[in-house]
mmCIF file with all atom_site columns, C-alpha atoms in Angstrom:
data_model
loop_
_atom_site.group_PDB
_atom_site.id
_atom_site.type_symbol
_atom_site.label_atom_id
_atom_site.label_alt_id
_atom_site.label_comp_id
_atom_site.label_asym_id
_atom_site.label_entity_id
_atom_site.label_seq_id
_atom_site.pdbx_PDB_ins_code
_atom_site.Cartn_x
_atom_site.Cartn_y
_atom_site.Cartn_z
_atom_site.occupancy
_atom_site.B_iso_or_equiv
_atom_site.pdbx_formal_charge
_atom_site.auth_seq_id
_atom_site.auth_comp_id
_atom_site.auth_asym_id
_atom_site.auth_atom_id
_atom_site.pdbx_PDB_model_num
ATOM 1   C CA . UNK K 1 1   ? 1.018   1.014   -12.344 1.00 50.00 ? 1335 UNK K CA 1
ATOM 2   C CA . UNK K 1 2   ? -1.932  -1.255  -11.699 1.00 59.00 ? 1336 UNK K CA 1
ATOM 3   C CA . UNK K 1 3   ? -0.504  -4.119  -13.721 1.00 55.00 ? 1337 UNK K CA 1
ATOM 4   C CA . UNK K 1 4   ? 2.858   -3.947  -11.969 1.00 56.00 ? 1338 UNK K CA 1
ATOM 5   C CA . UNK K 1 5   ? 1.257   -3.992  -8.525  1.00 55.00 ? 1339 UNK K CA 1
ATOM 6   C CA . UNK K 1 6   ? -1.033  -6.863  -9.483  1.00 57.00 ? 1340 UNK K CA 1
ATOM 7   C CA . UNK K 1 7   ? 1.973   -8.947  -10.499 1.00 56.00 ? 1341 UNK K CA 1
ATOM 8   C CA . UNK K 1 8   ? 3.706   -8.198  -7.199  1.00 58.00 ? 1342 UNK K CA 1
ATOM 9   C CA . UNK K 1 9   ? 0.698   -9.342  -5.206  1.00 57.00 ? 1343 UNK K CA 1
ATOM 10  C CA . UNK K 1 10  ? 0.371   -12.595 -7.155  1.00 58.00 ? 1344 UNK K CA 1
ATOM 11  C CA . UNK K 1 11  ? 4.072   -13.388 -6.812  1.00 55.00 ? 1345 UNK K CA 1
ATOM 12  C CA . UNK K 1 12  ? 4.091   -12.726 -3.074  1.00 55.00 ? 1346 UNK K CA 1
ATOM 13  C CA . UNK K 1 13  ? 0.966   -14.829 -2.582  1.00 54.00 ? 1347 UNK K CA 1
ATOM 14  C CA . UNK K 1 14  ? 2.500   -17.788 -4.392  1.00 54.00 ? 1348 UNK K CA 1
ATOM 15  C CA . UNK K 1 15  ? 5.798   -17.558 -2.518  1.00 54.00 ? 1349 UNK K CA 1
ATOM 16  C CA . UNK K 1 16  ? 4.309   -17.475 0.967   1.00 52.00 ? 1350 UNK K CA 1
ATOM 17  C CA . UNK K 1 17  ? 3.103   -21.046 1.332   1.00 57.00 ? 1351 UNK K CA 1
ATOM 18  C CA . UNK K 1 18  ? 4.517   -21.554 4.830   1.00 59.00 ? 1352 UNK K CA 1
ATOM 19  C CA . UNK K 1 19  ? 2.407   -18.722 6.254   1.00 57.00 ? 1353 UNK K CA 1
ATOM 20  C CA . UNK K 1 20  ? -0.759  -20.315 4.851   1.00 57.00 ? 1354 UNK K CA 1
ATOM 21  C CA . UNK K 1 21  ? 0.043   -23.581 6.624   1.00 57.00 ? 1355 UNK K CA 1
ATOM 22  C CA . UNK K 1 22  ? 0.761   -21.752 9.879   1.00 58.00 ? 1356 UNK K CA 1
ATOM 23  C CA . UNK K 1 23  ? -2.537  -19.835 9.687   1.00 57.00 ? 1357 UNK K CA 1
ATOM 24  C CA . UNK K 1 24  ? -4.416  -23.062 8.993   1.00 57.00 ? 1358 UNK K CA 1
ATOM 25  C CA . UNK K 1 25  ? -2.796  -24.873 11.920  1.00 57.00 ? 1359 UNK K CA 1
ATOM 26  C CA . UNK K 1 26  ? -3.533  -22.019 14.312  1.00 57.00 ? 1360 UNK K CA 1
ATOM 27  C CA . UNK K 1 27  ? -7.188  -22.034 13.287  1.00 54.00 ? 1361 UNK K CA 1
ATOM 28  C CA . UNK K 1 28  ? -7.454  -25.792 13.741  1.00 54.00 ? 1362 UNK K CA 1
ATOM 29  C CA . UNK K 1 29  ? -6.018  -25.371 17.247  1.00 54.00 ? 1363 UNK K CA 1
ATOM 30  C CA . UNK K 1 30  ? -8.589  -22.693 18.019  1.00 50.00 ? 1364 UNK K CA 1
ATOM 31  C CA . UNK K 1 31  ? -11.379 -24.991 16.838  1.00 49.00 ? 1365 UNK K CA 1
ATOM 32  C CA . UNK K 1 32  ? -10.142 -27.846 19.018  1.00 48.00 ? 1366 UNK K CA 1
ATOM 33  C CA . UNK K 1 33  ? -9.907  -25.647 22.084  1.00 45.00 ? 1367 UNK K CA 1
ATOM 34  C CA . UNK K 1 34  ? -13.348 -24.212 21.396  1.00 40.00 ? 1368 UNK K CA 1
ATOM 35  C CA . UNK K 1 35  ? -12.420 -20.656 22.185  1.00 37.00 ? 1369 UNK K CA 1
ATOM 36  C CA . UNK K 1 36  ? -13.307 -17.382 20.539  1.00 33.00 ? 1370 UNK K CA 1
ATOM 37  C CA . UNK K 1 37  ? -9.978  -15.859 19.663  1.00 34.00 ? 1371 UNK K CA 1
ATOM 38  C CA . UNK K 1 38  ? -8.512  -13.157 17.497  1.00 33.00 ? 1372 UNK K CA 1
ATOM 39  C CA . UNK K 1 39  ? -5.476  -13.435 15.323  1.00 34.00 ? 1373 UNK K CA 1
ATOM 40  C CA . UNK K 1 40  ? -3.911  -10.340 13.843  1.00 32.00 ? 1374 UNK K CA 1
ATOM 41  C CA . UNK K 1 41  ? -1.682  -10.636 10.823  1.00 31.00 ? 1375 UNK K CA 1
ATOM 42  C CA . UNK K 1 42  ? 0.281   -7.657  9.609   1.00 33.00 ? 1376 UNK K CA 1
ATOM 43  C CA . UNK K 1 43  ? 2.057   -7.791  6.282   1.00 34.00 ? 1377 UNK K CA 1
ATOM 44  C CA . UNK K 1 44  ? 4.201   -5.063  4.825   1.00 34.00 ? 1378 UNK K CA 1
ATOM 45  C CA . UNK K 1 45  ? 4.194   -4.780  1.044   1.00 35.00 ? 1379 UNK K CA 1
ATOM 46  C CA . UNK K 1 46  ? 6.324   -2.739  -1.372  1.00 34.00 ? 1380 UNK K CA 1
ATOM 47  C CA . UNK K 1 47  ? 5.618   0.885   -2.215  1.00 32.00 ? 1381 UNK K CA 1
ATOM 48  C CA . UNK K 1 48  ? 4.569   1.626   1.367   1.00 34.00 ? 1382 UNK K CA 1
ATOM 49  C CA . UNK K 1 49  ? 1.371   -0.427  1.308   1.00 36.00 ? 1383 UNK K CA 1
ATOM 50  C CA . UNK K 1 50  ? 0.362   -1.622  4.735   1.00 34.00 ? 1384 UNK K CA 1
ATOM 51  C CA . UNK K 1 51  ? -2.239  -4.329  5.041   1.00 35.00 ? 1385 UNK K CA 1
ATOM 52  C CA . UNK K 1 52  ? -3.770  -5.438  8.299   1.00 34.00 ? 1386 UNK K CA 1
ATOM 53  C CA . UNK K 1 53  ? -6.070  -8.421  8.398   1.00 36.00 ? 1387 UNK K CA 1
ATOM 54  C CA . UNK K 1 54  ? -7.947  -9.359  11.529  1.00 34.00 ? 1388 UNK K CA 1
ATOM 55  C CA . UNK K 1 55  ? -9.157  -12.911 11.675  1.00 37.00 ? 1389 UNK K CA 1
ATOM 56  C CA . UNK K 1 56  ? -11.957 -13.477 14.135  1.00 38.00 ? 1390 UNK K CA 1
ATOM 57  C CA . UNK K 1 57  ? -13.255 -16.943 14.770  1.00 38.00 ? 1391 UNK K CA 1
ATOM 58  C CA . UNK K 1 58  ? -16.699 -17.648 16.170  1.00 38.00 ? 1392 UNK K CA 1
ATOM 59  C CA . UNK K 1 59  ? -18.143 -21.001 17.058  1.00 38.00 ? 1393 UNK K CA 1
ATOM 60  C CA . UNK K 1 60  ? -21.813 -22.002 16.970  1.00 39.00 ? 1394 UNK K CA 1
ATOM 61  C CA . UNK K 1 61  ? -22.988 -25.612 17.232  1.00 36.00 ? 1395 UNK K CA 1
ATOM 62  C CA . UNK K 1 62  ? -19.953 -26.956 15.370  1.00 35.00 ? 1396 UNK K CA 1
ATOM 63  C CA . UNK K 1 63  ? -20.912 -24.785 12.422  1.00 36.00 ? 1397 UNK K CA 1
ATOM 64  C CA . UNK K 1 64  ? -19.257 -21.624 11.269  1.00 37.00 ? 1398 UNK K CA 1
ATOM 65  C CA . UNK K 1 65  ? -20.875 -18.800 9.393   1.00 35.00 ? 1399 UNK K CA 1
ATOM 66  C CA . UNK K 1 66  ? -18.562 -17.002 7.064   1.00 35.00 ? 1400 UNK K CA 1
ATOM 67  C CA . UNK K 1 67  ? -18.813 -13.340 6.340   1.00 34.00 ? 1401 UNK K CA 1
ATOM 68  C CA . UNK K 1 68  ? -16.275 -11.007 4.923   1.00 34.00 ? 1402 UNK K CA 1
ATOM 69  C CA . UNK K 1 69  ? -16.735 -7.449  6.030   1.00 32.00 ? 1403 UNK K CA 1
ATOM 70  C CA . UNK K 1 70  ? -14.559 -4.575  5.011   1.00 33.00 ? 1404 UNK K CA 1
ATOM 71  C CA . UNK K 1 71  ? -14.493 -2.219  7.963   1.00 35.00 ? 1405 UNK K CA 1
ATOM 72  C CA . UNK K 1 72  ? -12.028 0.577   7.491   1.00 36.00 ? 1406 UNK K CA 1
ATOM 73  C CA . UNK K 1 73  ? -10.078 2.038   4.647   1.00 40.00 ? 1407 UNK K CA 1
ATOM 74  C CA . UNK K 1 74  ? -7.924  4.923   5.729   1.00 41.00 ? 1408 UNK K CA 1
ATOM 75  C CA . UNK K 1 75  ? -5.522  6.846   3.601   1.00 43.00 ? 1409 UNK K CA 1
ATOM 76  C CA . UNK K 1 76  ? -2.519  8.534   5.203   1.00 42.00 ? 1410 UNK K CA 1
ATOM 77  C CA . UNK K 1 77  ? -0.170  10.137  2.684   1.00 40.00 ? 1411 UNK K CA 1
ATOM 78  C CA . UNK K 1 78  ? 1.271   7.106   0.888   1.00 37.00 ? 1412 UNK K CA 1
ATOM 79  C CA . UNK K 1 79  ? 0.143   4.484   3.377   1.00 39.00 ? 1413 UNK K CA 1
ATOM 80  C CA . UNK K 1 80  ? -3.051  2.488   3.042   1.00 40.00 ? 1414 UNK K CA 1
ATOM 81  C CA . UNK K 1 81  ? -4.505  0.823   6.085   1.00 37.00 ? 1415 UNK K CA 1
ATOM 82  C CA . UNK K 1 82  ? -7.137  -1.846  5.686   1.00 38.00 ? 1416 UNK K CA 1
ATOM 83  C CA . UNK K 1 83  ? -8.954  -3.879  8.287   1.00 37.00 ? 1417 UNK K CA 1
ATOM 84  C CA . UNK K 1 84  ? -11.015 -6.880  7.412   1.00 37.00 ? 1418 UNK K CA 1
ATOM 85  C CA . UNK K 1 85  ? -12.951 -9.343  9.523   1.00 35.00 ? 1419 UNK K CA 1
ATOM 86  C CA . UNK K 1 86  ? -12.745 -12.945 8.433   1.00 37.00 ? 1420 UNK K CA 1
ATOM 87  C CA . UNK K 1 87  ? -15.087 -15.452 9.997   1.00 38.00 ? 1421 UNK K CA 1
ATOM 88  C CA . UNK K 1 88  ? -14.244 -19.060 9.427   1.00 38.00 ? 1422 UNK K CA 1
ATOM 89  C CA . UNK K 1 89  ? -16.715 -21.607 8.131   1.00 37.00 ? 1423 UNK K CA 1
ATOM 90  C CA . UNK K 1 90  ? -16.574 -25.257 9.138   1.00 38.00 ? 1424 UNK K CA 1
ATOM 91  C CA . UNK K 1 91  ? -18.798 -28.065 7.872   1.00 39.00 ? 1425 UNK K CA 1
ATOM 92  C CA . UNK K 1 92  ? -18.276 -31.842 8.231   1.00 37.00 ? 1426 UNK K CA 1
ATOM 93  C CA . UNK K 1 93  ? -14.551 -31.916 9.060   1.00 37.00 ? 1427 UNK K CA 1
ATOM 94  C CA . UNK K 1 94  ? -13.843 -29.560 6.180   1.00 38.00 ? 1428 UNK K CA 1
ATOM 95  C CA . UNK K 1 95  ? -12.428 -26.150 6.875   1.00 39.00 ? 1429 UNK K CA 1
ATOM 96  C CA . UNK K 1 96  ? -12.778 -23.556 4.187   1.00 37.00 ? 1430 UNK K CA 1
ATOM 97  C CA . UNK K 1 97  ? -10.842 -20.394 4.741   1.00 39.00 ? 1431 UNK K CA 1
ATOM 98  C CA . UNK K 1 98  ? -11.302 -17.626 2.261   1.00 37.00 ? 1432 UNK K CA 1
ATOM 99  C CA . UNK K 1 99  ? -9.154  -14.580 2.547   1.00 37.00 ? 1433 UNK K CA 1
ATOM 100 C CA . UNK K 1 100 ? -9.995  -11.582 0.444   1.00 34.00 ? 1434 UNK K CA 1
ATOM 101 C CA . UNK K 1 101 ? -7.345  -8.947  0.012   1.00 35.00 ? 1435 UNK K CA 1
ATOM 102 C CA . UNK K 1 102 ? -8.549  -5.651  -1.348  1.00 36.00 ? 1436 UNK K CA 1
ATOM 103 C CA . UNK K 1 103 ? -6.121  -3.149  -2.776  1.00 36.00 ? 1437 UNK K CA 1
ATOM 104 C CA . UNK K 1 104 ? -6.909  0.525   -2.950  1.00 37.00 ? 1438 UNK K CA 1
ATOM 105 C CA . UNK K 1 105 ? -5.062  2.530   -5.604  1.00 37.00 ? 1439 UNK K CA 1
ATOM 106 C CA . UNK K 1 106 ? -3.865  6.052   -4.855  1.00 36.00 ? 1440 UNK K CA 1
ATOM 107 C CA . UNK K 1 107 ? -6.548  8.423   -6.133  1.00 35.00 ? 1441 UNK K CA 1
ATOM 108 C CA . UNK K 1 108 ? -8.496  6.220   -8.507  1.00 34.00 ? 1442 UNK K CA 1
ATOM 109 C CA . UNK K 1 109 ? -10.310 3.965   -5.995  1.00 34.00 ? 1443 UNK K CA 1
ATOM 110 C CA . UNK K 1 110 ? -9.703  0.891   -8.133  1.00 30.00 ? 1444 UNK K CA 1
ATOM 111 C CA . UNK K 1 111 ? -10.157 -2.369  -6.238  1.00 30.00 ? 1445 UNK K CA 1
ATOM 112 C CA . UNK K 1 112 ? -8.570  -5.707  -6.880  1.00 30.00 ? 1446 UNK K CA 1
ATOM 113 C CA . UNK K 1 113 ? -9.751  -8.807  -5.060  1.00 29.00 ? 1447 UNK K CA 1
ATOM 114 C CA . UNK K 1 114 ? -7.521  -11.813 -4.613  1.00 30.00 ? 1448 UNK K CA 1
ATOM 115 C CA . UNK K 1 115 ? -9.110  -14.935 -3.166  1.00 30.00 ? 1449 UNK K CA 1
ATOM 116 C CA . UNK K 1 116 ? -7.181  -17.681 -1.475  1.00 35.00 ? 1450 UNK K CA 1
ATOM 117 C CA . UNK K 1 117 ? -8.780  -20.958 -0.508  1.00 36.00 ? 1451 UNK K CA 1
ATOM 118 C CA . UNK K 1 118 ? -7.282  -23.392 1.938   1.00 39.00 ? 1452 UNK K CA 1
ATOM 119 C CA . UNK K 1 119 ? -8.938  -26.742 2.434   1.00 40.00 ? 1453 UNK K CA 1
ATOM 120 C CA . UNK K 1 120 ? -8.224  -29.222 5.197   1.00 41.00 ? 1454 UNK K CA 1
ATOM 121 C CA . UNK K 1 121 ? -9.652  -32.729 5.687   1.00 41.00 ? 1455 UNK K CA 1
#
C-alpha cells in the first residue's frame, strides 16, 4: 500500500513541470511588486487524498526567512486534509523554494516527505 502510493506521488511530481514554472513565476511577480500575498494551491490525488498547500510570502529587507510549519492534519473518513505554510527565502538574486509534501497513511501515521527544489537566477 505504502509502496504503491509512493510511486504515484513520484510519478505525478515528475509529470507536473508546468505547474512548477507557474508557481515560480507567480512568486517572482510577488517579489517584484513587494506585496505580502497568499497563494492557495489545491491538488486532488488518487484514492481520495486531498492536499492543500498554502504558500505565504513575507518580505523583510530583501531577505526571506524560510520556515516550513505543518499546521493541521485532519482526518475525515477517507479524506486527508493538510495545510502547510511555506515561506520563501531569497538571497542574492537566487530564489530557493522548497515544498514539503507530507502524506499521512490511514491508521498507521506513517509520514513520507518529498522535497522539491526550484532555483531561479
